[in-house]
Structure formats: C-alpha cells, structure tokens
Amino acid sequence: MTFVRDTIFALSSGRPPAAIAVVRVSGPQAGEAVRALIGRVPAPRHATLATVRQPATGEAIDQAVVLWFPGPASETGEDTAELQVHGGRAVIAGVLTALATVPGCRAAEPGEFTRRAFHNGRLDLTRVEGLADLIAADTDAQRRQALVHLKGFLGDRAEGWRRRLIEAQALVEAGIDFSDEGDVPTELLGPALAQVRLLRDEIGQALADGGRGERLRDGLVVAIAGPPNAGKSSLLNRIVRREAAIVSPVPGTTRDVVEVHLDLGGQPVTLLDTAGLRDTADPVEQEGVRRARDRAGGADLVLWLREAGAEADLPPAGLRGRVWTVATKVDVVNLREALSGDVAGRQFFTSAVTGEGVPELMTALQAEAEARVGVGEPALVTRARHRAGLDDTVAALDRALAEGPGREEIVAEELRLAARALGRLVGRVDVEDILDVIFRDFCIGK
Ligand SMILES: Nc1nc2c(ncn2[C@@H]2O[C@H](COP(=O)(O)OP(=O)(O)OP(=O)(O)O)[C@@H](O)[C@H]2O)c(=O)[nH]1
Ligand SMILES: [Mg+2]
C-alpha cells in the first residue's frame, strides 16, 4: 500500500528516563496507528486511559493516557494522537517500535510536526520562529518575547502591512488600466502613494529599535579580560558560585575561553572568562591570548580586571568605549577610592574571596542588559531574517515613492516587490529555500 503523505511519530518530551513521556503521531494513518496500539480511537480531545499493546503479539507495553485530535483542528492540521506513557527507556522504545510496524507510519524528522503545521496554514513563519525561541528561551524576558511572536506579534503586523500594500498596488494598477481616460491615473496614484508613505514610516519605525529584539534572543555578551593573575577566573567562579574555571597562582592559567550563561533578573547574559593578555613564548598560551582578544573584541561589554594597587595595565585600544574597569583583590589591598591614572569606563572594586563588590557589579550588569534590550513593548524584529525582509520592503517602497505621475508601471512593480518581501517574511511566497534553515534548529518531536 502507498500513502499520499507519511504519518510521522516521535518522542516529543525530554530525555528519558522521566515520569511521563509524550509520543506524538500525526498524519492520515494516525487513527489507524492508535487503533493498532490500543484497539480503538478515543473520543476527540478527551483524556482516555488505555493499555498500549504490540500490534503483532498483543503483548502489553504500558498503561497510557491517550489523546485524539482529529484534523484540521489540531496542532499540525492533520489527524494527531498523543500517547502519554511512562517515561522509561524500554517503554518508549516499545511504543516507537510498535508504531513503526503500522503501515504508512515512520519516525519524524527534526521539526517535522511544526513544518506540517506551517504547510497546513496553522502557523506562519514568524510564529514558527517564535515557537523555536520559546523552546530555547532561558530567561523570562526571552520567554515573553518568544510567546508574543508565537501568537503572531510580527506575523499579524506583516500580514496587515502586506494587505494594505496590495490595496495600494491595486489602486495604481487601476490607474494604469484607465490611463486612456484623462486624469484618472494621477487621481489614483496620489492616494496610493500617500498610503505607501504611511506604511514606509510604520515599517521604518519597527526597524529603528536598536536591535533590541535580536539582542534579547542572543543575550548580552560580557567578556572578562585583563592581565594574567588579575583574578578573572576567580571572579567568574564567584559570580556563578561554582568552580567553572580553573584558578591558580600561576599567571597564564586560563587558555580556553570559559563561557557561562546567567539569568540576571530575566535578562540573558553570557559571561566569558579569557586568558590573561600578555606577550608569551608559549604557543598554547599564545593561542589563548589570541582567543581572548578575539572574544573580547566581539563582546558587547568588557570587564577589564586589574589587581587593586598594582601597576595599571590599560585595555587594548580596540576595546575602548565598551570597557568597565574592575579593581580586584580588595581584601588584600584595601582600596576603595577612584583608581588613579588612565582608567576606562565605570569602576568597580571586588574581592572574589569575600564577595565584596560583586553584588554591585551584578546589579550594574543587569541594568546594562535591561537598558540595551529595553523592558517595555516587545520588539517586532527578533532575527536577522526579519530585519532583512523589512529592509527589502522599505527599499522597494522608497523606490516607489521616488517615482511620480506617468511612472505608474514602475510604481506598481516596486509595490509588488515590497509585498513579496513581506510575503516571504510570513512564509507566503517562495520560501522553500529558507524553510530548511528554520526547521533545522528544531528538535525531533516538535
Ligand atoms: N586574596 C585574593 N586572592 C585572589 C582574588 N582573586 C583571585 N585571587 C588569587 O589570585 C590568583 C590568580 O587568580 P585567577 O582567578 O586564576 O586569575 P586569572 O586572572 O584568571 O589568571 P590567568 O587565568 O592566569 O590569566 C589565585 O591564586 C587566586 O586565588 C581575590 O579577590 N582575593
Ligand atoms: Mg584565569
């Protein structure tokens, strides 16, 4: 027997063993698959207790709660079943093996459930991305941003813009059709271009957000840098309250970049511990210094550490403007006043031994993250893909606005291009090439 469309199944819950595991099935044979395993198809959207059996032998695998969601009102838009079994490895393997014996059923690819939801019009692309971000969210602020996007924050706006653009385009095209009849084209072009100007301003405003949506997705990257033995690894360990990096009295201990992720009041912050910067003959340390310079150079903020009271080493010129100076080991040298000499940025005084000054530094980091991301209205643009799509739209609108009477055909074509760019954003037109990129990041079972 052949099937128009495979029915797919996968473990949709986290890594076993666990109390409960959720196995999802989606596709035209989902009903048959459930019947094969529990002997019947349960009432739609009701939790049903059932014994799951191997179809071939009738042997019981587990007791399960089974849910049946007939399409199209299901998450994927297809007939969908959810088996909530006990989360042991053998139980899960037994259920998956049983499903594989049902004709037309096969294991799902990563992201395939969501991909079907997209193809069946249940989710536009921006919602798909919101869903991916929701699953990946580490902090509350990230979760909040992802959730509004899953609910269509950008998708609905973009769709609204696209509809208004198509209306403007229709006006211009009507003008072209009536072009034998004297003044009609100009009368239609004027209102159309007025609408386009409004749209251009609205989209331009969405783009002028300082990149805070993308920044919230990625988190604020803070590099700890400075001369060897300044206490960089000790400070990192103190902040994360565990031995994340090796500490020793030997200068040049840290070689690899040690990366930790923090949740500072809902704001995601990535902290990097780096090798002490100095000239060295040791090729391994040289590589460490190279990496340190590289990561500090790419960070949003650099904490430049120096031992309190010690001769001041200045941060490399390329980092200036993004540097806060941290005087360390204040338990040894009792120094609290402003550092003398050439000091970069804000100043902090810390001890990794007593913890002094660390809360102040953390509070400042959180405030910095909040200031850069903003805590008000969520951002419409959260990915480079969104930004590129809206940039393309604005560019086409600007070209249309530069035209005038007698150039209706050109205006109509630019408006078509702008509408296409918005269509790509939500996934309405020629998106197959970008789909793989988006769904690649999903896990199996989602
Ligand atoms: N008393 C005191 N000692 C500290 C403090 N911070 C670090 N140290 C000591 O200073 C030495 C160097 O600390 P590390 O944290 O390894 O310094 P680092 O900057 O990471 O050094 P490299 O990785 O070699 O560049 C160790 O012996 C630490 O115990 C501090 O706040 N107070
Ligand atoms: Mg170190």
CSV table of C-alpha atoms and ligand atoms in Angstrom, one decimal:
chain,number,residue,atom,x,y,z
A,1,MET,CA,0.0,0.0,0.0
A,2,THR,CA,1.2,3.5,-0.7
A,3,PHE,CA,0.3,6.7,1.2
A,4,VAL,CA,0.0,10.2,-0.2
A,5,ARG,CA,1.6,11.5,2.9
A,6,ASP,CA,3.5,9.6,5.6
A,7,THR,CA,2.2,9.5,9.1
A,8,ILE,CA,5.0,10.6,11.4
A,9,PHE,CA,5.7,9.8,15.1
A,10,ALA,CA,8.3,10.8,17.6
A,11,LEU,CA,9.0,11.2,21.3
A,12,SER,CA,8.0,14.8,21.9
A,13,SER,CA,9.0,15.1,25.6
A,14,GLY,CA,12.5,15.4,27.1
A,15,ARG,CA,15.3,12.9,27.6
A,16,PRO,CA,14.3,9.7,29.3
A,17,PRO,CA,14.0,8.3,31.9
A,18,ALA,CA,11.3,10.6,33.2
A,19,ALA,CA,7.9,10.2,35.0
A,20,ILE,CA,6.0,10.7,31.8
A,21,ALA,CA,6.9,10.6,28.1
A,22,VAL,CA,4.8,12.0,25.3
A,23,VAL,CA,4.8,10.3,22.0
A,24,ARG,CA,3.1,12.2,19.2
A,25,VAL,CA,1.6,10.8,15.9
A,26,SER,CA,0.5,13.0,13.0
A,27,GLY,CA,-0.8,12.2,9.6
A,28,PRO,CA,-3.6,10.3,7.7
A,29,GLN,CA,-2.8,7.0,9.4
A,30,ALA,CA,-2.7,8.4,13.0
A,31,GLY,CA,-6.2,7.0,13.7
A,32,GLU,CA,-5.1,3.6,12.4
A,33,ALA,CA,-2.0,3.7,14.4
A,34,VAL,CA,-3.9,4.4,17.6
A,35,ARG,CA,-6.3,1.6,16.8
A,36,ALA,CA,-3.4,-0.8,16.2
A,37,LEU,CA,-1.9,0.1,19.6
A,38,ILE,CA,-5.0,0.4,21.9
A,39,GLY,CA,-7.7,-1.2,19.9
A,40,ARG,CA,-9.9,1.9,19.4
A,41,VAL,CA,-9.8,5.6,18.5
A,42,PRO,CA,-10.7,7.6,21.6
A,43,ALA,CA,-13.3,10.4,21.7
A,44,PRO,CA,-11.7,13.6,20.3
A,45,ARG,CA,-10.0,15.8,22.9
A,46,HIS,CA,-10.7,13.6,25.9
A,47,ALA,CA,-8.0,12.0,28.0
A,48,THR,CA,-8.6,8.3,27.7
A,49,LEU,CA,-6.8,5.6,29.8
A,50,ALA,CA,-5.8,2.6,27.7
A,51,THR,CA,-3.4,-0.3,27.6
A,52,VAL,CA,-0.9,0.1,24.8
A,53,ARG,CA,0.0,-3.2,23.1
A,54,GLN,CA,2.4,-4.5,20.5
A,55,PRO,CA,0.1,-4.9,17.4
A,56,ALA,CA,1.9,-8.1,16.3
A,57,THR,CA,1.8,-10.1,19.6
A,58,GLY,CA,-0.8,-8.3,21.7
A,59,GLU,CA,1.7,-8.0,24.5
A,60,ALA,CA,1.0,-5.1,26.8
A,61,ILE,CA,3.7,-2.4,26.7
A,62,ASP,CA,2.3,0.1,29.2
A,63,GLN,CA,-0.8,1.9,30.5
A,64,ALA,CA,-1.2,5.2,28.8
A,65,VAL,CA,-3.3,8.3,28.6
A,66,VAL,CA,-4.2,8.8,25.0
A,67,LEU,CA,-5.5,12.0,23.4
A,68,TRP,CA,-7.0,12.2,19.9
A,69,PHE,CA,-7.1,15.4,17.9
A,70,PRO,CA,-8.8,15.0,14.5
A,71,GLY,CA,-7.6,17.3,11.8
A,72,PRO,CA,-7.8,20.1,10.8
A,73,ALA,CA,-8.3,21.5,14.3
A,74,SER,CA,-5.1,20.0,15.6
A,75,GLU,CA,-1.6,21.5,16.1
A,76,THR,CA,-0.3,20.1,12.8
A,77,GLY,CA,-3.6,20.5,11.0
A,78,GLU,CA,-3.6,16.7,10.4
A,79,ASP,CA,-5.1,13.9,12.5
A,80,THR,CA,-3.0,13.8,15.6
A,81,ALA,CA,-2.7,11.5,18.6
A,82,GLU,CA,-0.7,11.9,21.8
A,83,LEU,CA,0.3,8.9,23.9
A,84,GLN,CA,1.3,9.8,27.4
A,85,VAL,CA,3.2,6.8,28.6
A,86,HIS,CA,5.6,6.2,31.5
A,87,GLY,CA,8.9,7.7,30.7
A,88,GLY,CA,11.2,4.7,30.9
A,89,ARG,CA,13.6,3.9,28.0
A,90,ALA,CA,12.1,0.4,27.4
A,91,VAL,CA,8.6,1.7,27.4
A,92,ILE,CA,9.4,4.5,24.9
A,93,ALA,CA,11.3,2.1,22.7
A,94,GLY,CA,8.4,-0.4,22.8
A,95,VAL,CA,5.9,2.3,21.8
A,96,LEU,CA,8.1,3.6,19.0
A,97,THR,CA,8.8,0.1,17.7
A,98,ALA,CA,5.1,-0.7,17.7
A,99,LEU,CA,4.2,2.5,15.8
A,100,ALA,CA,6.9,1.7,13.2
A,101,THR,CA,5.0,-1.6,12.4
A,102,VAL,CA,1.9,0.3,11.4
A,103,PRO,CA,1.7,0.7,7.6
A,104,GLY,CA,2.4,4.3,6.4
A,105,CYS,CA,4.0,5.3,9.7
A,106,ARG,CA,7.6,6.4,10.1
A,107,ALA,CA,9.8,8.2,12.6
A,108,ALA,CA,9.6,12.0,12.3
A,109,GLU,CA,12.5,14.3,11.1
A,110,PRO,CA,13.6,17.2,13.4
A,111,GLY,CA,10.9,19.9,13.3
A,112,GLU,CA,8.6,17.9,11.0
A,113,PHE,CA,5.5,18.3,13.2
A,114,THR,CA,5.9,22.1,13.1
A,115,ARG,CA,6.7,22.0,9.4
A,116,ARG,CA,3.4,20.3,8.8
A,117,ALA,CA,1.6,22.9,10.9
A,118,PHE,CA,3.2,25.6,8.7
A,119,HIS,CA,2.3,23.8,5.4
A,120,ASN,CA,-1.3,23.4,6.6
A,121,GLY,CA,-1.6,27.1,7.5
A,122,ARG,CA,-1.7,26.6,11.2
A,123,LEU,CA,1.4,28.7,11.8
A,124,ASP,CA,3.1,31.4,9.7
A,125,LEU,CA,6.9,31.5,9.6
A,126,THR,CA,7.2,34.2,12.3
A,127,ARG,CA,5.1,32.1,14.6
A,128,VAL,CA,7.3,29.0,13.8
A,129,GLU,CA,10.3,31.1,14.8
A,130,GLY,CA,8.5,32.2,18.0
A,131,LEU,CA,7.9,28.6,18.8
A,132,ALA,CA,11.5,27.7,18.3
A,133,ASP,CA,12.6,30.7,20.5
A,134,LEU,CA,10.0,29.7,23.2
A,135,ILE,CA,11.6,26.2,23.4
A,136,ALA,CA,15.1,27.7,23.5
A,137,ALA,CA,14.2,30.5,26.0
A,138,ASP,CA,16.5,30.5,29.1
A,139,THR,CA,15.1,33.6,30.8
A,140,ASP,CA,11.8,35.2,31.5
A,141,ALA,CA,12.3,38.1,29.1
A,142,GLN,CA,13.3,35.7,26.3
A,143,ARG,CA,10.2,33.6,27.0
A,144,ARG,CA,7.9,36.7,27.0
A,145,GLN,CA,9.3,37.8,23.6
A,146,ALA,CA,9.0,34.4,22.1
A,147,LEU,CA,5.5,33.9,23.3
A,148,VAL,CA,4.2,37.2,21.7
A,149,HIS,CA,5.8,36.1,18.4
A,150,LEU,CA,4.2,32.7,18.6
A,151,LYS,CA,0.9,34.5,19.0
A,152,GLY,CA,1.6,36.4,15.8
A,153,PHE,CA,3.1,39.8,17.0
A,154,LEU,CA,5.2,40.3,13.9
A,155,GLY,CA,3.3,37.9,11.6
A,156,ASP,CA,-0.1,39.7,12.0
A,157,ARG,CA,1.6,43.1,11.6
A,158,ALA,CA,3.4,42.0,8.5
A,159,GLU,CA,0.2,40.5,7.1
A,160,GLY,CA,-1.6,43.7,7.7
A,161,TRP,CA,1.1,45.7,6.0
A,162,ARG,CA,1.0,43.3,3.1
A,163,ARG,CA,-2.7,43.7,2.7
A,164,ARG,CA,-2.5,47.5,2.7
A,165,LEU,CA,0.3,47.3,0.2
A,166,ILE,CA,-1.7,45.2,-2.1
A,167,GLU,CA,-4.6,47.7,-1.9
A,168,ALA,CA,-2.2,50.5,-2.8
A,169,GLN,CA,-0.9,48.4,-5.7
A,170,ALA,CA,-4.5,47.7,-6.9
A,171,LEU,CA,-5.1,51.5,-6.9
A,172,VAL,CA,-2.0,52.1,-9.0
A,173,GLU,CA,-2.9,49.3,-11.4
A,174,ALA,CA,-6.4,50.5,-11.8
A,175,GLY,CA,-4.9,53.8,-12.8
A,176,ILE,CA,-2.9,52.1,-15.5
A,177,ASP,CA,-6.0,50.4,-16.8
A,178,PHE,CA,-7.8,53.7,-17.0
A,179,SER,CA,-4.9,55.6,-18.5
A,180,ASP,CA,-6.9,56.4,-21.7
A,181,GLU,CA,-9.3,58.4,-19.6
A,182,GLY,CA,-7.6,61.6,-18.9
A,183,ASP,CA,-6.8,62.5,-15.2
A,184,VAL,CA,-7.7,59.1,-13.6
A,185,PRO,CA,-4.2,57.8,-13.2
A,186,THR,CA,-2.9,60.8,-11.2
A,187,GLU,CA,-6.1,60.8,-9.1
A,188,LEU,CA,-5.4,57.2,-8.1
A,189,LEU,CA,-1.6,57.5,-7.8
A,190,GLY,CA,-1.8,60.2,-5.2
A,191,PRO,CA,-3.8,58.3,-2.6
A,192,ALA,CA,-1.8,55.2,-3.3
A,193,LEU,CA,1.5,56.9,-2.7
A,194,ALA,CA,0.1,58.5,0.5
A,195,GLN,CA,-0.8,55.1,1.8
A,196,VAL,CA,2.7,53.8,0.8
A,197,ARG,CA,4.3,56.7,2.7
A,198,LEU,CA,2.4,55.8,5.9
A,199,LEU,CA,3.4,52.1,5.5
A,200,ARG,CA,7.0,53.1,4.9
A,201,ASP,CA,7.0,55.1,8.1
A,202,GLU,CA,5.5,52.4,10.2
A,203,ILE,CA,7.9,49.7,9.0
A,204,GLY,CA,10.8,52.2,9.4
A,205,GLN,CA,9.8,52.7,13.0
A,206,ALA,CA,9.8,48.9,13.6
A,207,LEU,CA,13.3,48.7,12.2
A,208,ALA,CA,14.6,51.7,14.3
A,209,ASP,CA,14.7,49.7,17.6
A,210,GLY,CA,18.5,49.5,18.1
A,211,GLY,CA,18.4,45.7,17.5
A,212,ARG,CA,16.9,45.0,21.0
A,213,GLY,CA,14.9,42.0,19.9
A,214,GLU,CA,17.9,40.3,18.4
A,215,ARG,CA,19.9,41.2,21.4
A,216,LEU,CA,17.4,39.7,23.8
A,217,ARG,CA,17.5,36.4,21.7
A,218,ASP,CA,21.3,36.3,21.9
A,219,GLY,CA,21.8,37.8,25.3
A,220,LEU,CA,24.3,40.4,26.4
A,221,VAL,CA,27.9,39.1,25.9
A,222,VAL,CA,30.3,40.3,28.6
A,223,ALA,CA,34.0,39.3,28.4
A,224,ILE,CA,36.2,39.3,31.5
A,225,ALA,CA,39.7,40.3,30.3
A,226,GLY,CA,42.9,41.7,31.7
A,227,PRO,CA,46.5,40.8,32.6
A,228,PRO,CA,47.4,37.4,33.8
A,229,ASN,CA,46.6,36.6,37.5
A,230,ALA,CA,44.3,39.6,37.8
A,231,GLY,CA,41.6,37.3,39.3
A,232,LYS,CA,39.4,36.9,36.2
A,233,SER,CA,38.6,33.2,36.7
A,234,SER,CA,38.1,33.8,40.4
A,235,LEU,CA,35.5,36.5,39.7
A,236,LEU,CA,33.7,34.3,37.2
A,237,ASN,CA,33.6,31.4,39.8
A,238,ARG,CA,32.4,33.8,42.5
A,239,ILE,CA,29.6,35.1,40.2
A,240,VAL,CA,28.3,31.6,39.2
A,241,ARG,CA,29.0,30.1,42.6
A,242,ARG,CA,30.8,27.1,41.3
A,243,GLU,CA,34.3,26.1,40.0
A,244,ALA,CA,33.5,26.8,36.4
A,245,ALA,CA,37.1,27.9,35.6
A,246,ILE,CA,40.5,26.7,36.9
A,247,VAL,CA,42.1,29.2,39.4
A,248,SER,CA,45.8,29.1,40.3
A,249,PRO,CA,48.5,31.4,41.5
A,250,VAL,CA,50.4,30.7,38.2
A,251,PRO,CA,50.0,33.5,35.7
A,252,GLY,CA,48.7,32.2,32.4
A,253,THR,CA,46.4,29.5,33.8
A,254,THR,CA,43.3,30.1,31.6
A,255,ARG,CA,43.8,29.2,28.0
A,256,ASP,CA,40.4,28.3,26.5
A,257,VAL,CA,37.5,30.7,26.7
A,258,VAL,CA,35.1,29.6,29.5
A,259,GLU,CA,31.5,30.5,28.8
A,260,VAL,CA,28.7,30.7,31.3
A,261,HIS,CA,25.1,31.7,30.9
A,262,LEU,CA,23.4,33.9,33.5
A,263,ASP,CA,19.9,34.9,34.1
A,264,LEU,CA,20.1,38.4,35.6
A,265,GLY,CA,16.5,39.3,36.6
A,266,GLY,CA,15.2,37.8,33.4
A,267,GLN,CA,17.9,39.2,31.2
A,268,PRO,CA,20.2,36.7,29.5
A,269,VAL,CA,23.9,37.4,29.9
A,270,THR,CA,26.8,35.4,28.6
A,271,LEU,CA,29.9,35.8,30.7
A,272,LEU,CA,33.3,34.9,29.1
A,273,ASP,CA,36.4,34.2,31.1
A,274,THR,CA,39.5,34.6,28.9
A,275,ALA,CA,43.3,34.1,29.1
A,276,GLY,CA,45.3,36.9,30.6
A,277,LEU,CA,46.7,39.2,27.9
A,278,ARG,CA,50.5,39.3,27.7
A,279,ASP,CA,53.3,38.6,25.3
A,280,THR,CA,54.4,35.0,25.7
A,281,ALA,CA,56.6,32.4,24.1
A,282,ASP,CA,54.4,29.5,24.9
A,283,PRO,CA,52.5,28.6,21.7
A,284,VAL,CA,49.5,27.3,23.7
A,285,GLU,CA,49.2,30.4,25.8
A,286,GLN,CA,49.7,32.5,22.6
A,287,GLU,CA,46.6,30.8,21.2
A,288,GLY,CA,44.7,31.5,24.4
A,289,VAL,CA,45.7,35.2,24.2
A,290,ARG,CA,44.6,35.2,20.5
A,291,ARG,CA,41.2,33.8,21.5
A,292,ALA,CA,40.9,36.2,24.4
A,293,ARG,CA,41.5,39.2,22.2
A,294,ASP,CA,39.1,37.8,19.6
A,295,ARG,CA,36.2,37.2,22.0
A,296,ALA,CA,36.7,40.4,24.0
A,297,GLY,CA,36.7,42.3,20.6
A,298,GLY,CA,33.3,40.8,19.8
A,299,ALA,CA,31.7,41.3,23.2
A,300,ASP,CA,29.1,43.9,24.0
A,301,LEU,CA,30.9,44.8,27.2
A,302,VAL,CA,34.4,44.1,28.6
A,303,LEU,CA,35.2,43.9,32.3
A,304,TRP,CA,38.8,44.9,32.4
A,305,LEU,CA,40.3,43.4,35.6
A,306,ARG,CA,43.4,44.7,37.3
A,307,GLU,CA,44.7,44.0,40.8
A,308,ALA,CA,43.9,46.8,43.2
A,309,GLY,CA,47.0,48.8,43.8
A,310,ALA,CA,49.0,47.2,41.1
A,311,GLU,CA,50.6,49.0,38.2
A,312,ALA,CA,47.8,49.8,35.7
A,313,ASP,CA,47.6,47.8,32.5
A,314,LEU,CA,45.3,49.5,30.0
A,315,PRO,CA,42.8,47.6,27.9
A,316,PRO,CA,43.8,47.3,24.2
A,317,ALA,CA,42.7,50.4,22.3
A,318,GLY,CA,40.2,48.4,20.2
A,319,LEU,CA,38.1,47.7,23.3
A,320,ARG,CA,37.8,51.3,24.5
A,321,GLY,CA,34.3,52.6,24.8
A,322,ARG,CA,32.9,49.2,25.8
A,323,VAL,CA,35.1,48.7,29.0
A,324,TRP,CA,34.3,48.8,32.7
A,325,THR,CA,37.3,48.7,35.0
A,326,VAL,CA,37.2,46.3,37.9
A,327,ALA,CA,39.9,46.5,40.6
A,328,THR,CA,40.2,43.0,42.2
A,329,LYS,CA,41.5,41.5,45.4
A,330,VAL,CA,40.4,44.5,47.6
A,331,ASP,CA,40.6,42.1,50.5
A,332,VAL,CA,44.4,42.2,50.1
A,333,VAL,CA,44.9,45.9,49.2
A,334,ASN,CA,42.3,48.0,50.9
A,335,LEU,CA,41.5,50.2,48.1
A,336,ARG,CA,38.0,51.8,47.6
A,337,GLU,CA,38.7,55.2,46.2
A,338,ALA,CA,38.8,56.0,42.5
A,339,LEU,CA,41.6,54.4,40.6
A,340,SER,CA,44.4,56.8,39.7
A,341,GLY,CA,45.8,57.3,36.2
A,342,ASP,CA,44.1,56.4,32.9
A,343,VAL,CA,41.0,54.3,33.8
A,344,ALA,CA,38.5,53.1,31.3
A,345,GLY,CA,34.7,53.3,31.8
A,346,ARG,CA,32.9,52.7,35.1
A,347,GLN,CA,34.9,51.5,38.1
A,348,PHE,CA,34.1,48.6,40.5
A,349,PHE,CA,36.1,47.2,43.4
A,350,THR,CA,35.7,43.5,44.1
A,351,SER,CA,37.1,40.6,46.1
A,352,ALA,CA,36.5,37.0,44.9
A,353,VAL,CA,37.4,35.9,48.4
A,354,THR,CA,35.0,37.9,50.5
A,355,GLY,CA,32.5,38.6,47.7
A,356,GLU,CA,32.7,42.3,48.3
A,357,GLY,CA,31.6,44.5,45.4
A,358,VAL,CA,30.3,41.5,43.4
A,359,PRO,CA,26.5,42.3,44.0
A,360,GLU,CA,27.1,45.9,42.9
A,361,LEU,CA,28.8,44.6,39.7
A,362,MET,CA,25.9,42.2,39.1
A,363,THR,CA,23.3,44.9,39.6
A,364,ALA,CA,25.1,47.1,37.1
A,365,LEU,CA,25.3,44.3,34.6
A,366,GLN,CA,21.6,43.7,34.9
A,367,ALA,CA,20.8,47.4,34.4
A,368,GLU,CA,23.1,47.4,31.4
A,369,ALA,CA,21.3,44.4,29.9
A,370,GLU,CA,17.9,46.0,30.6
A,371,ALA,CA,19.0,49.3,29.1
A,372,ARG,CA,20.2,47.7,25.9
A,373,VAL,CA,17.2,45.3,25.5
A,374,GLY,CA,14.5,47.6,26.9
A,375,VAL,CA,11.8,46.3,29.2
A,376,GLY,CA,8.8,47.9,27.6
A,377,GLU,CA,6.8,46.9,24.5
A,378,PRO,CA,8.3,43.7,22.9
A,379,ALA,CA,10.3,44.1,19.8
A,380,LEU,CA,8.8,43.2,16.4
A,381,VAL,CA,12.2,42.3,14.9
A,382,THR,CA,13.9,39.4,16.7
A,383,ARG,CA,16.0,37.9,13.9
A,384,ALA,CA,18.3,39.0,11.1
A,385,ARG,CA,15.8,37.3,8.7
A,386,HIS,CA,13.1,39.7,9.9
A,387,ARG,CA,15.4,42.7,9.5
A,388,ALA,CA,16.4,41.7,6.0
A,389,GLY,CA,12.8,41.2,4.9
A,390,LEU,CA,11.7,44.6,6.3
A,391,ASP,CA,14.8,46.3,4.8
A,392,ASP,CA,13.9,44.9,1.4
A,393,THR,CA,10.3,46.1,1.8
A,394,VAL,CA,11.4,49.6,2.8
A,395,ALA,CA,13.9,49.8,-0.1
A,396,ALA,CA,11.2,48.9,-2.6
A,397,LEU,CA,8.8,51.4,-1.0
A,398,ASP,CA,11.4,54.1,-1.2
A,399,ARG,CA,12.0,53.4,-4.8
A,400,ALA,CA,8.2,53.6,-5.4
A,401,LEU,CA,8.0,56.9,-3.6
A,402,ALA,CA,10.7,58.4,-5.7
A,403,GLU,CA,8.5,57.9,-8.8
A,404,GLY,CA,5.7,60.2,-9.9
A,405,PRO,CA,2.9,60.6,-12.5
A,406,GLY,CA,3.5,58.8,-15.8
A,407,ARG,CA,5.6,56.1,-14.0
A,408,GLU,CA,2.7,54.1,-12.7
A,409,GLU,CA,4.0,50.8,-14.1
A,410,ILE,CA,7.3,51.2,-12.2
A,411,VAL,CA,5.5,52.1,-9.0
A,412,ALA,CA,3.2,49.1,-9.3
A,413,GLU,CA,6.2,46.8,-9.8
A,414,GLU,CA,8.0,48.2,-6.8
A,415,LEU,CA,4.9,47.7,-4.7
A,416,ARG,CA,4.7,44.1,-5.9
A,417,LEU,CA,8.4,43.6,-4.8
A,418,ALA,CA,7.6,45.1,-1.4
A,419,ALA,CA,4.6,42.9,-1.0
A,420,ARG,CA,6.7,39.9,-1.9
A,421,ALA,CA,9.3,40.7,0.7
A,422,LEU,CA,6.6,40.9,3.3
A,423,GLY,CA,5.1,37.6,1.9
A,424,ARG,CA,8.5,35.9,2.4
A,425,LEU,CA,8.6,37.2,5.9
A,426,VAL,CA,5.5,35.3,6.9
A,427,GLY,CA,6.1,32.5,4.5
A,428,ARG,CA,3.6,33.1,1.8
A,429,VAL,CA,5.9,33.0,-1.2
A,430,ASP,CA,8.9,31.2,-2.4
A,431,VAL,CA,10.2,30.2,1.0
A,432,GLU,CA,11.2,26.5,0.4
A,433,ASP,CA,14.9,27.6,0.4
A,434,ILE,CA,14.6,29.2,3.8
A,435,LEU,CA,12.4,26.5,5.4
A,436,ASP,CA,15.3,24.1,5.8
A,437,VAL,CA,17.3,26.8,7.6
A,438,ILE,CA,14.4,27.5,10.0
A,439,PHE,CA,13.3,23.9,10.7
A,440,ARG,CA,16.9,22.6,11.0
A,441,ASP,CA,17.1,24.1,14.5
A,442,PHE,CA,14.1,22.2,15.8
A,443,CYS,CA,14.3,19.0,17.8
A,444,ILE,CA,12.7,15.8,16.8
A,445,GLY,CA,9.2,15.5,18.1
A,446,LYS,CA,8.4,19.2,17.7
B,1,LIG,N1,43.1,37.4,48.1
B,1,LIG,C1,42.6,37.3,46.9
B,1,LIG,N2,43.1,36.5,46.0
B,1,LIG,C2,42.5,36.4,44.8
B,1,LIG,C3,41.4,37.1,44.5
B,1,LIG,N3,41.0,36.7,43.2
B,1,LIG,C4,42.0,35.9,42.8
B,1,LIG,N4,42.9,35.7,43.7
B,1,LIG,C5,44.1,34.8,43.6
B,1,LIG,O1,44.8,35.3,42.5
B,1,LIG,C6,45.4,34.2,41.8
B,1,LIG,C7,45.0,34.2,40.3
B,1,LIG,O2,43.6,34.1,40.2
B,1,LIG,P1,42.9,33.6,38.9
B,1,LIG,O3,41.5,33.8,39.1
B,1,LIG,O4,43.4,32.3,38.4
B,1,LIG,O5,43.4,34.8,38.0
B,1,LIG,P2,43.2,34.9,36.4
B,1,LIG,O6,43.1,36.4,36.1
B,1,LIG,O7,42.1,34.1,35.9
B,1,LIG,O8,44.6,34.4,35.8
B,1,LIG,P3,45.0,33.8,34.4
B,1,LIG,O9,44.0,32.8,34.0
B,1,LIG,O10,46.3,33.2,34.7
B,1,LIG,O11,45.1,35.0,33.5
B,1,LIG,C8,44.9,32.9,42.5
B,1,LIG,O12,45.9,32.5,43.4
B,1,LIG,C9,43.7,33.4,43.2
B,1,LIG,O13,43.4,32.6,44.4
B,1,LIG,C10,40.8,37.9,45.5
B,1,LIG,O14,39.8,38.6,45.3
B,1,LIG,N5,41.4,38.0,46.7
B,2,MG,MG,42.1,32.6,34.6
